[in-house]
PDB file of N, CA, C and O in Angstrom:
ATOM      1  N   UNK A   1      25.550   8.885  -6.079  1.00  0.00           N
ATOM      2  CA  UNK A   1      25.256   9.901  -5.271  1.00  0.00           C
ATOM      3  C   UNK A   1      24.311  11.157  -5.804  1.00  0.00           C
ATOM      4  O   UNK A   1      24.683  11.151  -7.078  1.00  0.00           O
ATOM      5  N   UNK A   2      23.674  11.670  -5.176  1.00  0.00           N
ATOM      6  CA  UNK A   2      22.527  12.427  -5.898  1.00  0.00           C
ATOM      7  C   UNK A   2      23.343  13.871  -5.820  1.00  0.00           C
ATOM      8  O   UNK A   2      24.163  14.401  -5.090  1.00  0.00           O
ATOM      9  N   UNK A   3      22.984  14.699  -6.827  1.00  0.00           N
ATOM     10  CA  UNK A   3      23.637  16.137  -6.856  1.00  0.00           C
ATOM     11  C   UNK A   3      22.786  16.625  -5.899  1.00  0.00           C
ATOM     12  O   UNK A   3      21.579  16.316  -5.074  1.00  0.00           O
ATOM     13  N   UNK A   4      23.359  18.094  -5.544  1.00  0.00           N
ATOM     14  CA  UNK A   4      22.310  18.704  -4.520  1.00  0.00           C
ATOM     15  C   UNK A   4      20.886  19.139  -5.001  1.00  0.00           C
ATOM     16  O   UNK A   4      19.965  19.297  -4.340  1.00  0.00           O
ATOM     17  N   UNK A   5      20.955  19.677  -6.288  1.00  0.00           N
ATOM     18  CA  UNK A   5      19.706  19.839  -6.827  1.00  0.00           C
ATOM     19  C   UNK A   5      18.657  18.603  -6.842  1.00  0.00           C
ATOM     20  O   UNK A   5      17.411  18.874  -6.703  1.00  0.00           O
ATOM     21  N   UNK A   6      18.996  17.386  -7.068  1.00  0.00           N
ATOM     22  CA  UNK A   6      18.349  16.309  -7.373  1.00  0.00           C
ATOM     23  C   UNK A   6      17.677  15.939  -5.826  1.00  0.00           C
ATOM     24  O   UNK A   6      16.686  15.927  -5.490  1.00  0.00           O
ATOM     25  N   UNK A   7      18.611  16.332  -4.789  1.00  0.00           N
ATOM     26  CA  UNK A   7      18.154  15.994  -3.450  1.00  0.00           C
ATOM     27  C   UNK A   7      17.167  17.047  -2.933  1.00  0.00           C
ATOM     28  O   UNK A   7      16.132  16.754  -2.257  1.00  0.00           O
ATOM     29  N   UNK A   8      17.297  18.184  -3.360  1.00  0.00           N
ATOM     30  CA  UNK A   8      16.289  19.243  -2.973  1.00  0.00           C
ATOM     31  C   UNK A   8      15.120  19.107  -3.679  1.00  0.00           C
ATOM     32  O   UNK A   8      14.050  19.357  -2.915  1.00  0.00           O
ATOM     33  N   UNK A   9      15.116  18.527  -4.942  1.00  0.00           N
ATOM     34  CA  UNK A   9      13.846  18.452  -5.553  1.00  0.00           C
ATOM     35  C   UNK A   9      12.865  17.078  -4.700  1.00  0.00           C
ATOM     36  O   UNK A   9      11.983  17.031  -4.477  1.00  0.00           O
ATOM     37  N   UNK A  10      13.792  16.031  -4.473  1.00  0.00           N
ATOM     38  CA  UNK A  10      13.207  14.880  -3.728  1.00  0.00           C
ATOM     39  C   UNK A  10      12.834  15.405  -2.295  1.00  0.00           C
ATOM     40  O   UNK A  10      11.708  14.758  -1.671  1.00  0.00           O
ATOM     41  N   UNK A  11      13.540  16.361  -1.612  1.00  0.00           N
ATOM     42  CA  UNK A  11      13.144  16.662  -0.543  1.00  0.00           C
ATOM     43  C   UNK A  11      11.943  17.438  -0.574  1.00  0.00           C
ATOM     44  O   UNK A  11      10.785  17.066   0.508  1.00  0.00           O
ATOM     45  N   UNK A  12      11.461  18.108  -1.355  1.00  0.00           N
ATOM     46  CA  UNK A  12      10.271  18.756  -1.569  1.00  0.00           C
ATOM     47  C   UNK A  12       9.164  17.706  -1.877  1.00  0.00           C
ATOM     48  O   UNK A  12       8.004  17.782  -1.460  1.00  0.00           O
ATOM     49  N   UNK A  13       9.659  16.831  -2.795  1.00  0.00           N
ATOM     50  CA  UNK A  13       8.452  16.016  -3.054  1.00  0.00           C
ATOM     51  C   UNK A  13       8.223  14.792  -1.596  1.00  0.00           C
ATOM     52  O   UNK A  13       7.084  14.630  -1.703  1.00  0.00           O
ATOM     53  N   UNK A  14       9.183  14.764  -0.991  1.00  0.00           N
ATOM     54  CA  UNK A  14       8.927  13.920  -0.008  1.00  0.00           C
ATOM     55  C   UNK A  14       7.851  14.560   1.144  1.00  0.00           C
ATOM     56  O   UNK A  14       7.110  14.169   1.700  1.00  0.00           O
ATOM     57  N   UNK A  15       7.927  16.055   1.131  1.00  0.00           N
ATOM     58  CA  UNK A  15       7.035  16.640   1.902  1.00  0.00           C
ATOM     59  C   UNK A  15       5.638  16.978   1.333  1.00  0.00           C
ATOM     60  O   UNK A  15       4.907  17.626   1.705  1.00  0.00           O
ATOM     61  N   UNK A  16       5.456  16.116   0.311  1.00  0.00           N
ATOM     62  CA  UNK A  16       3.917  16.238  -0.675  1.00  0.00           C
ATOM     63  C   UNK A  16       3.863  17.228  -1.462  1.00  0.00           C
ATOM     64  O   UNK A  16       2.608  17.407  -1.947  1.00  0.00           O
ATOM     65  N   UNK A  17       4.922  17.840  -1.849  1.00  0.00           N
ATOM     66  CA  UNK A  17       4.540  18.988  -3.093  1.00  0.00           C
ATOM     67  C   UNK A  17       4.561  18.305  -4.386  1.00  0.00           C
ATOM     68  O   UNK A  17       5.205  17.244  -4.757  1.00  0.00           O
ATOM     69  N   UNK A  18       3.952  18.786  -5.115  1.00  0.00           N
ATOM     70  CA  UNK A  18       3.545  18.541  -6.627  1.00  0.00           C
ATOM     71  C   UNK A  18       4.787  18.825  -7.483  1.00  0.00           C
ATOM     72  O   UNK A  18       5.276  19.732  -7.031  1.00  0.00           O
ATOM     73  N   UNK A  19       4.915  18.178  -8.861  1.00  0.00           N
ATOM     74  CA  UNK A  19       5.902  18.667  -9.527  1.00  0.00           C
ATOM     75  C   UNK A  19       5.741  20.215 -10.021  1.00  0.00           C
ATOM     76  O   UNK A  19       6.664  21.091  -9.730  1.00  0.00           O
ATOM     77  N   UNK A  20       4.712  20.770  -9.879  1.00  0.00           N
ATOM     78  CA  UNK A  20       4.343  22.132 -10.316  1.00  0.00           C
ATOM     79  C   UNK A  20       4.565  22.958  -9.234  1.00  0.00           C
ATOM     80  O   UNK A  20       5.412  24.227  -9.432  1.00  0.00           O
ATOM     81  N   UNK A  21       4.417  22.557  -7.711  1.00  0.00           N
ATOM     82  CA  UNK A  21       4.700  23.347  -6.576  1.00  0.00           C
ATOM     83  C   UNK A  21       6.105  23.420  -6.620  1.00  0.00           C
ATOM     84  O   UNK A  21       6.725  24.544  -6.225  1.00  0.00           O
ATOM     85  N   UNK A  22       6.965  22.268  -6.526  1.00  0.00           N
ATOM     86  CA  UNK A  22       8.386  22.233  -6.469  1.00  0.00           C
ATOM     87  C   UNK A  22       9.010  23.412  -7.540  1.00  0.00           C
ATOM     88  O   UNK A  22       9.934  23.911  -7.161  1.00  0.00           O
ATOM     89  N   UNK A  23       8.548  23.314  -8.842  1.00  0.00           N
ATOM     90  CA  UNK A  23       9.156  24.090 -10.060  1.00  0.00           C
ATOM     91  C   UNK A  23       8.827  25.432  -9.579  1.00  0.00           C
ATOM     92  O   UNK A  23       9.691  26.352  -9.664  1.00  0.00           O
ATOM     93  N   UNK A  24       7.630  25.952  -9.010  1.00  0.00           N
ATOM     94  CA  UNK A  24       7.469  27.097  -8.516  1.00  0.00           C
ATOM     95  C   UNK A  24       8.444  27.737  -7.453  1.00  0.00           C
ATOM     96  O   UNK A  24       9.107  28.708  -7.707  1.00  0.00           O
ATOM     97  N   UNK A  25       8.491  26.832  -6.515  1.00  0.00           N
ATOM     98  CA  UNK A  25       9.523  27.135  -5.222  1.00  0.00           C
ATOM     99  C   UNK A  25      10.840  27.146  -5.775  1.00  0.00           C
ATOM    100  O   UNK A  25      11.576  27.959  -5.135  1.00  0.00           O
ATOM    101  N   UNK A  26      11.505  26.521  -6.499  1.00  0.00           N
ATOM    102  CA  UNK A  26      12.773  26.408  -7.137  1.00  0.00           C
ATOM    103  C   UNK A  26      13.248  27.273  -8.278  1.00  0.00           C
ATOM    104  O   UNK A  26      14.022  27.419  -8.716  1.00  0.00           O
ATOM    105  N   UNK A  27      11.942  27.968  -8.974  1.00  0.00           N
ATOM    106  CA  UNK A  27      12.296  28.709 -10.073  1.00  0.00           C
ATOM    107  C   UNK A  27      12.849  27.884 -11.338  1.00  0.00           C
ATOM    108  O   UNK A  27      13.355  28.329 -12.068  1.00  0.00           O
ATOM    109  N   UNK A  28      12.334  26.489 -11.407  1.00  0.00           N
ATOM    110  CA  UNK A  28      12.342  25.658 -12.471  1.00  0.00           C
ATOM    111  C   UNK A  28      11.309  25.534 -13.259  1.00  0.00           C
ATOM    112  O   UNK A  28      10.074  25.657 -13.048  1.00  0.00           O
ATOM    113  N   UNK A  29      11.162  24.801 -14.577  1.00  0.00           N
ATOM    114  CA  UNK A  29      10.173  24.280 -15.226  1.00  0.00           C
ATOM    115  C   UNK A  29       9.911  23.037 -14.845  1.00  0.00           C
ATOM    116  O   UNK A  29      10.426  22.311 -14.159  1.00  0.00           O
ATOM    117  N   UNK A  30       8.658  22.648 -15.031  1.00  0.00           N
ATOM    118  CA  UNK A  30       8.188  21.436 -14.520  1.00  0.00           C
ATOM    119  C   UNK A  30       8.991  20.353 -15.100  1.00  0.00           C
ATOM    120  O   UNK A  30       9.125  19.209 -14.471  1.00  0.00           O
ATOM    121  N   UNK A  31       9.211  20.528 -16.338  1.00  0.00           N
ATOM    122  CA  UNK A  31      10.004  19.391 -17.297  1.00  0.00           C
ATOM    123  C   UNK A  31      11.365  19.299 -16.481  1.00  0.00           C
ATOM    124  O   UNK A  31      11.812  18.063 -16.501  1.00  0.00           O
ATOM    125  N   UNK A  32      11.890  20.142 -16.074  1.00  0.00           N
ATOM    126  CA  UNK A  32      13.228  20.220 -15.591  1.00  0.00           C
ATOM    127  C   UNK A  32      13.196  19.502 -14.085  1.00  0.00           C
ATOM    128  O   UNK A  32      13.900  18.432 -13.826  1.00  0.00           O
ATOM    129  N   UNK A  33      12.386  19.702 -13.371  1.00  0.00           N
ATOM    130  CA  UNK A  33      11.816  19.228 -12.026  1.00  0.00           C
ATOM    131  C   UNK A  33      11.738  17.573 -12.495  1.00  0.00           C
ATOM    132  O   UNK A  33      12.115  16.662 -11.677  1.00  0.00           O
ATOM    133  N   UNK A  34      10.743  17.103 -13.222  1.00  0.00           N
ATOM    134  CA  UNK A  34      10.530  15.755 -13.635  1.00  0.00           C
ATOM    135  C   UNK A  34      11.842  15.184 -14.171  1.00  0.00           C
ATOM    136  O   UNK A  34      12.160  14.194 -13.729  1.00  0.00           O
ATOM    137  N   UNK A  35      12.920  16.036 -14.751  1.00  0.00           N
ATOM    138  CA  UNK A  35      14.159  15.392 -15.091  1.00  0.00           C
ATOM    139  C   UNK A  35      14.959  15.030 -13.986  1.00  0.00           C
ATOM    140  O   UNK A  35      15.545  13.909 -13.870  1.00  0.00           O
ATOM    141  N   UNK A  36      15.248  16.034 -12.936  1.00  0.00           N
ATOM    142  CA  UNK A  36      15.951  15.844 -11.782  1.00  0.00           C
ATOM    143  C   UNK A  36      15.320  14.512 -10.853  1.00  0.00           C
ATOM    144  O   UNK A  36      16.027  14.018 -10.356  1.00  0.00           O
ATOM    145  N   UNK A  37      14.084  14.620 -11.126  1.00  0.00           N
ATOM    146  CA  UNK A  37      13.223  13.657 -10.138  1.00  0.00           C
ATOM    147  C   UNK A  37      13.761  12.160 -10.898  1.00  0.00           C
ATOM    148  O   UNK A  37      14.010  11.272  -9.899  1.00  0.00           O
ATOM    149  N   UNK A  38      13.492  12.061 -12.005  1.00  0.00           N
ATOM    150  CA  UNK A  38      13.631  10.825 -12.884  1.00  0.00           C
ATOM    151  C   UNK A  38      15.091  10.259 -12.679  1.00  0.00           C
ATOM    152  O   UNK A  38      15.364   9.517 -12.137  1.00  0.00           O
ATOM    153  N   UNK A  39      16.214  11.187 -12.664  1.00  0.00           N
ATOM    154  CA  UNK A  39      17.894  11.121 -12.468  1.00  0.00           C
ATOM    155  C   UNK A  39      17.792  10.310 -10.722  1.00  0.00           C
ATOM    156  O   UNK A  39      18.470   9.313 -10.980  1.00  0.00           O
ATOM    157  N   UNK A  40      17.136  11.043 -10.084  1.00  0.00           N
ATOM    158  CA  UNK A  40      17.400  10.889  -8.610  1.00  0.00           C
ATOM    159  C   UNK A  40      16.809   9.290  -8.276  1.00  0.00           C
ATOM    160  O   UNK A  40      17.475   8.344  -7.578  1.00  0.00           O
ATOM    161  N   UNK A  41      15.544   9.015  -8.958  1.00  0.00           N
ATOM    162  CA  UNK A  41      15.001   7.934  -8.651  1.00  0.00           C
ATOM    163  C   UNK A  41      15.991   6.776  -9.469  1.00  0.00           C
ATOM    164  O   UNK A  41      15.972   5.633  -8.558  1.00  0.00           O
ATOM    165  N   UNK A  42      16.340   7.000 -10.545  1.00  0.00           N
ATOM    166  CA  UNK A  42      16.880   6.025 -11.314  1.00  0.00           C
ATOM    167  C   UNK A  42      18.390   5.868 -10.221  1.00  0.00           C
ATOM    168  O   UNK A  42      18.825   4.592 -10.116  1.00  0.00           O
ATOM    169  N   UNK A  43      19.119   6.546  -9.988  1.00  0.00           N
ATOM    170  CA  UNK A  43      20.353   6.502  -9.145  1.00  0.00           C
ATOM    171  C   UNK A  43      20.032   5.793  -7.666  1.00  0.00           C
ATOM    172  O   UNK A  43      20.889   4.991  -7.258  1.00  0.00           O
ATOM    173  N   UNK A  44      19.009   5.939  -7.132  1.00  0.00           N
ATOM    174  CA  UNK A  44      18.323   5.542  -5.894  1.00  0.00           C
ATOM    175  C   UNK A  44      17.719   4.113  -5.906  1.00  0.00           C
ATOM    176  O   UNK A  44      17.628   3.624  -4.849  1.00  0.00           O
ATOM    177  N   UNK A  45      17.350   3.637  -6.986  1.00  0.00           N
ATOM    178  CA  UNK A  45      16.475   2.484  -7.325  1.00  0.00           C
ATOM    179  C   UNK A  45      15.117   2.598  -7.072  1.00  0.00           C
ATOM    180  O   UNK A  45      14.601   1.718  -6.301  1.00  0.00           O
ATOM    181  N   UNK A  46      14.593   3.880  -6.783  1.00  0.00           N
ATOM    182  CA  UNK A  46      13.401   4.236  -6.531  1.00  0.00           C
ATOM    183  C   UNK A  46      12.161   4.204  -7.477  1.00  0.00           C
ATOM    184  O   UNK A  46      12.711   4.418  -8.678  1.00  0.00           O
ATOM    185  N   UNK A  47      11.105   4.085  -7.196  1.00  0.00           N
ATOM    186  CA  UNK A  47       9.830   4.040  -8.526  1.00  0.00           C
ATOM    187  C   UNK A  47       8.731   4.770  -8.226  1.00  0.00           C
ATOM    188  O   UNK A  47       8.206   5.115  -9.274  1.00  0.00           O
ATOM    189  N   UNK A  48       8.672   5.365  -7.027  1.00  0.00           N
ATOM    190  CA  UNK A  48       7.022   6.284  -6.684  1.00  0.00           C
ATOM    191  C   UNK A  48       7.598   7.283  -5.738  1.00  0.00           C
ATOM    192  O   UNK A  48       8.369   7.113  -5.052  1.00  0.00           O
ATOM    193  N   UNK A  49       6.466   8.265  -5.508  1.00  0.00           N
ATOM    194  CA  UNK A  49       6.460   9.218  -4.565  1.00  0.00           C
ATOM    195  C   UNK A  49       6.331   8.498  -3.180  1.00  0.00           C
ATOM    196  O   UNK A  49       7.012   8.973  -2.236  1.00  0.00           O
ATOM    197  N   UNK A  50       6.014   7.392  -2.883  1.00  0.00           N
ATOM    198  CA  UNK A  50       5.747   6.476  -1.927  1.00  0.00           C
ATOM    199  C   UNK A  50       7.287   6.171  -1.405  1.00  0.00           C
ATOM    200  O   UNK A  50       7.654   6.117  -0.304  1.00  0.00           O
ATOM    201  N   UNK A  51       8.029   5.543  -2.557  1.00  0.00           N
ATOM    202  CA  UNK A  51       9.417   5.159  -2.039  1.00  0.00           C
ATOM    203  C   UNK A  51      10.405   6.695  -1.782  1.00  0.00           C
ATOM    204  O   UNK A  51      11.114   6.599  -1.021  1.00  0.00           O
ATOM    205  N   UNK A  52       9.880   7.732  -2.501  1.00  0.00           N
ATOM    206  CA  UNK A  52      10.536   8.926  -1.994  1.00  0.00           C
ATOM    207  C   UNK A  52      10.174   9.275  -0.697  1.00  0.00           C
ATOM    208  O   UNK A  52      11.263   9.658   0.317  1.00  0.00           O
ATOM    209  N   UNK A  53       8.856   9.203  -0.111  1.00  0.00           N
ATOM    210  CA  UNK A  53       8.571   9.387   1.146  1.00  0.00           C
ATOM    211  C   UNK A  53       9.657   8.545   2.035  1.00  0.00           C
ATOM    212  O   UNK A  53      10.091   8.926   3.233  1.00  0.00           O
ATOM    213  N   UNK A  54       9.604   7.362   2.115  1.00  0.00           N
ATOM    214  CA  UNK A  54      10.101   6.473   2.762  1.00  0.00           C
ATOM    215  C   UNK A  54      11.612   6.642   2.871  1.00  0.00           C
ATOM    216  O   UNK A  54      12.355   6.777   3.668  1.00  0.00           O
ATOM    217  N   UNK A  55      12.336   6.959   1.687  1.00  0.00           N
ATOM    218  CA  UNK A  55      13.765   7.316   1.673  1.00  0.00           C
ATOM    219  C   UNK A  55      13.990   8.667   2.550  1.00  0.00           C
ATOM    220  O   UNK A  55      14.804   8.657   3.173  1.00  0.00           O
ATOM    221  N   UNK A  56      12.925   9.576   2.346  1.00  0.00           N
ATOM    222  CA  UNK A  56      13.131  10.699   3.107  1.00  0.00           C
ATOM    223  C   UNK A  56      12.926  10.670   4.482  1.00  0.00           C
ATOM    224  O   UNK A  56      13.731  11.425   5.264  1.00  0.00           O
ATOM    225  N   UNK A  57      12.117   9.787   5.040  1.00  0.00           N
ATOM    226  CA  UNK A  57      11.931   9.366   6.599  1.00  0.00           C
ATOM    227  C   UNK A  57      13.391   8.763   6.777  1.00  0.00           C
ATOM    228  O   UNK A  57      13.875   9.267   8.093  1.00  0.00           O
ATOM    229  N   UNK A  58      13.592   8.039   6.123  1.00  0.00           N
ATOM    230  CA  UNK A  58      15.088   7.021   6.625  1.00  0.00           C
ATOM    231  C   UNK A  58      16.410   8.106   6.468  1.00  0.00           C
ATOM    232  O   UNK A  58      17.030   8.020   7.525  1.00  0.00           O
ATOM    233  N   UNK A  59      16.221   9.072   5.848  1.00  0.00           N
ATOM    234  CA  UNK A  59      17.264  10.194   5.835  1.00  0.00           C
ATOM    235  C   UNK A  59      17.199  11.475   6.735  1.00  0.00           C
ATOM    236  O   UNK A  59      18.131  12.128   6.900  1.00  0.00           O
ATOM    237  N   UNK A  60      16.150  11.463   7.435  1.00  0.00           N
ATOM    238  CA  UNK A  60      15.833  12.393   8.563  1.00  0.00           C
ATOM    239  C   UNK A  60      15.218  13.620   7.897  1.00  0.00           C
ATOM    240  O   UNK A  60      15.266  14.593   8.401  1.00  0.00           O
ATOM    241  N   UNK A  61      14.932  13.680   6.540  1.00  0.00           N
ATOM    242  CA  UNK A  61      14.223  14.901   5.879  1.00  0.00           C
ATOM    243  C   UNK A  61      12.734  15.181   6.438  1.00  0.00           C
ATOM    244  O   UNK A  61      12.657  16.310   6.360  1.00  0.00           O
ATOM    245  N   UNK A  62      12.226  14.024   6.922  1.00  0.00           N
ATOM    246  CA  UNK A  62      10.842  14.291   7.625  1.00  0.00           C
ATOM    247  C   UNK A  62      10.950  13.941   9.115  1.00  0.00           C
ATOM    248  O   UNK A  62      10.920  12.560   9.108  1.00  0.00           O
ATOM    249  N   UNK A  63      10.914  14.771  10.024  1.00  0.00           N
ATOM    250  CA  UNK A  63      10.699  14.513  11.496  1.00  0.00           C
ATOM    251  C   UNK A  63       9.858  15.658  12.030  1.00  0.00           C
ATOM    252  O   UNK A  63       9.579  16.609  11.693  1.00  0.00           O
ATOM    253  N   UNK A  64       9.543  15.191  13.331  1.00  0.00           N
ATOM    254  CA  UNK A  64       8.869  16.235  14.138  1.00  0.00           C
ATOM    255  C   UNK A  64       9.620  17.504  14.205  1.00  0.00           C
ATOM    256  O   UNK A  64       9.024  18.638  14.395  1.00  0.00           O
ATOM    257  N   UNK A  65      10.922  17.738  14.126  1.00  0.00           N
ATOM    258  CA  UNK A  65      11.947  18.697  14.332  1.00  0.00           C
ATOM    259  C   UNK A  65      12.218  19.181  13.120  1.00  0.00           C
ATOM    260  O   UNK A  65      13.115  20.357  12.990  1.00  0.00           O
ATOM    261  N   UNK A  66      11.986  18.970  11.817  1.00  0.00           N
ATOM    262  CA  UNK A  66      12.416  19.162  10.485  1.00  0.00           C
ATOM    263  C   UNK A  66      11.412  20.000   9.899  1.00  0.00           C
ATOM    264  O   UNK A  66      10.209  19.887  10.190  1.00  0.00           O
ATOM    265  N   UNK A  67      11.612  20.918   9.153  1.00  0.00           N
ATOM    266  CA  UNK A  67      10.720  21.739   8.635  1.00  0.00           C
ATOM    267  C   UNK A  67      10.822  21.679   7.099  1.00  0.00           C
ATOM    268  O   UNK A  67      11.872  21.323   6.693  1.00  0.00           O
ATOM    269  N   UNK A  68       9.677  22.175   6.461  1.00  0.00           N
ATOM    270  CA  UNK A  68       9.875  21.792   5.044  1.00  0.00           C
ATOM    271  C   UNK A  68      10.833  22.658   4.473  1.00  0.00           C
ATOM    272  O   UNK A  68      11.018  23.530   4.940  1.00  0.00           O
ATOM    273  N   UNK A  69      11.344  22.148   3.119  1.00  0.00           N
ATOM    274  CA  UNK A  69      12.384  22.852   2.704  1.00  0.00           C
ATOM    275  C   UNK A  69      11.758  23.957   1.871  1.00  0.00           C
ATOM    276  O   UNK A  69      10.545  24.277   1.721  1.00  0.00           O
TER     277      UNK A  69
END
């Protein structure tokens, strides 16, 4: 299971934000964002930003009535 912060980072990435943009929005360093992303990818068995997008779509993070985080 993902931590709240790992999910938060993945949601931002699913919306197309770069690691730098995610870091700025969440008040984290880029290295910290990369760490959360890597942990989340390992836990979910994902490998790429495309996988994150597909995961986000399946979880309802990205939909017509959803707003970006």
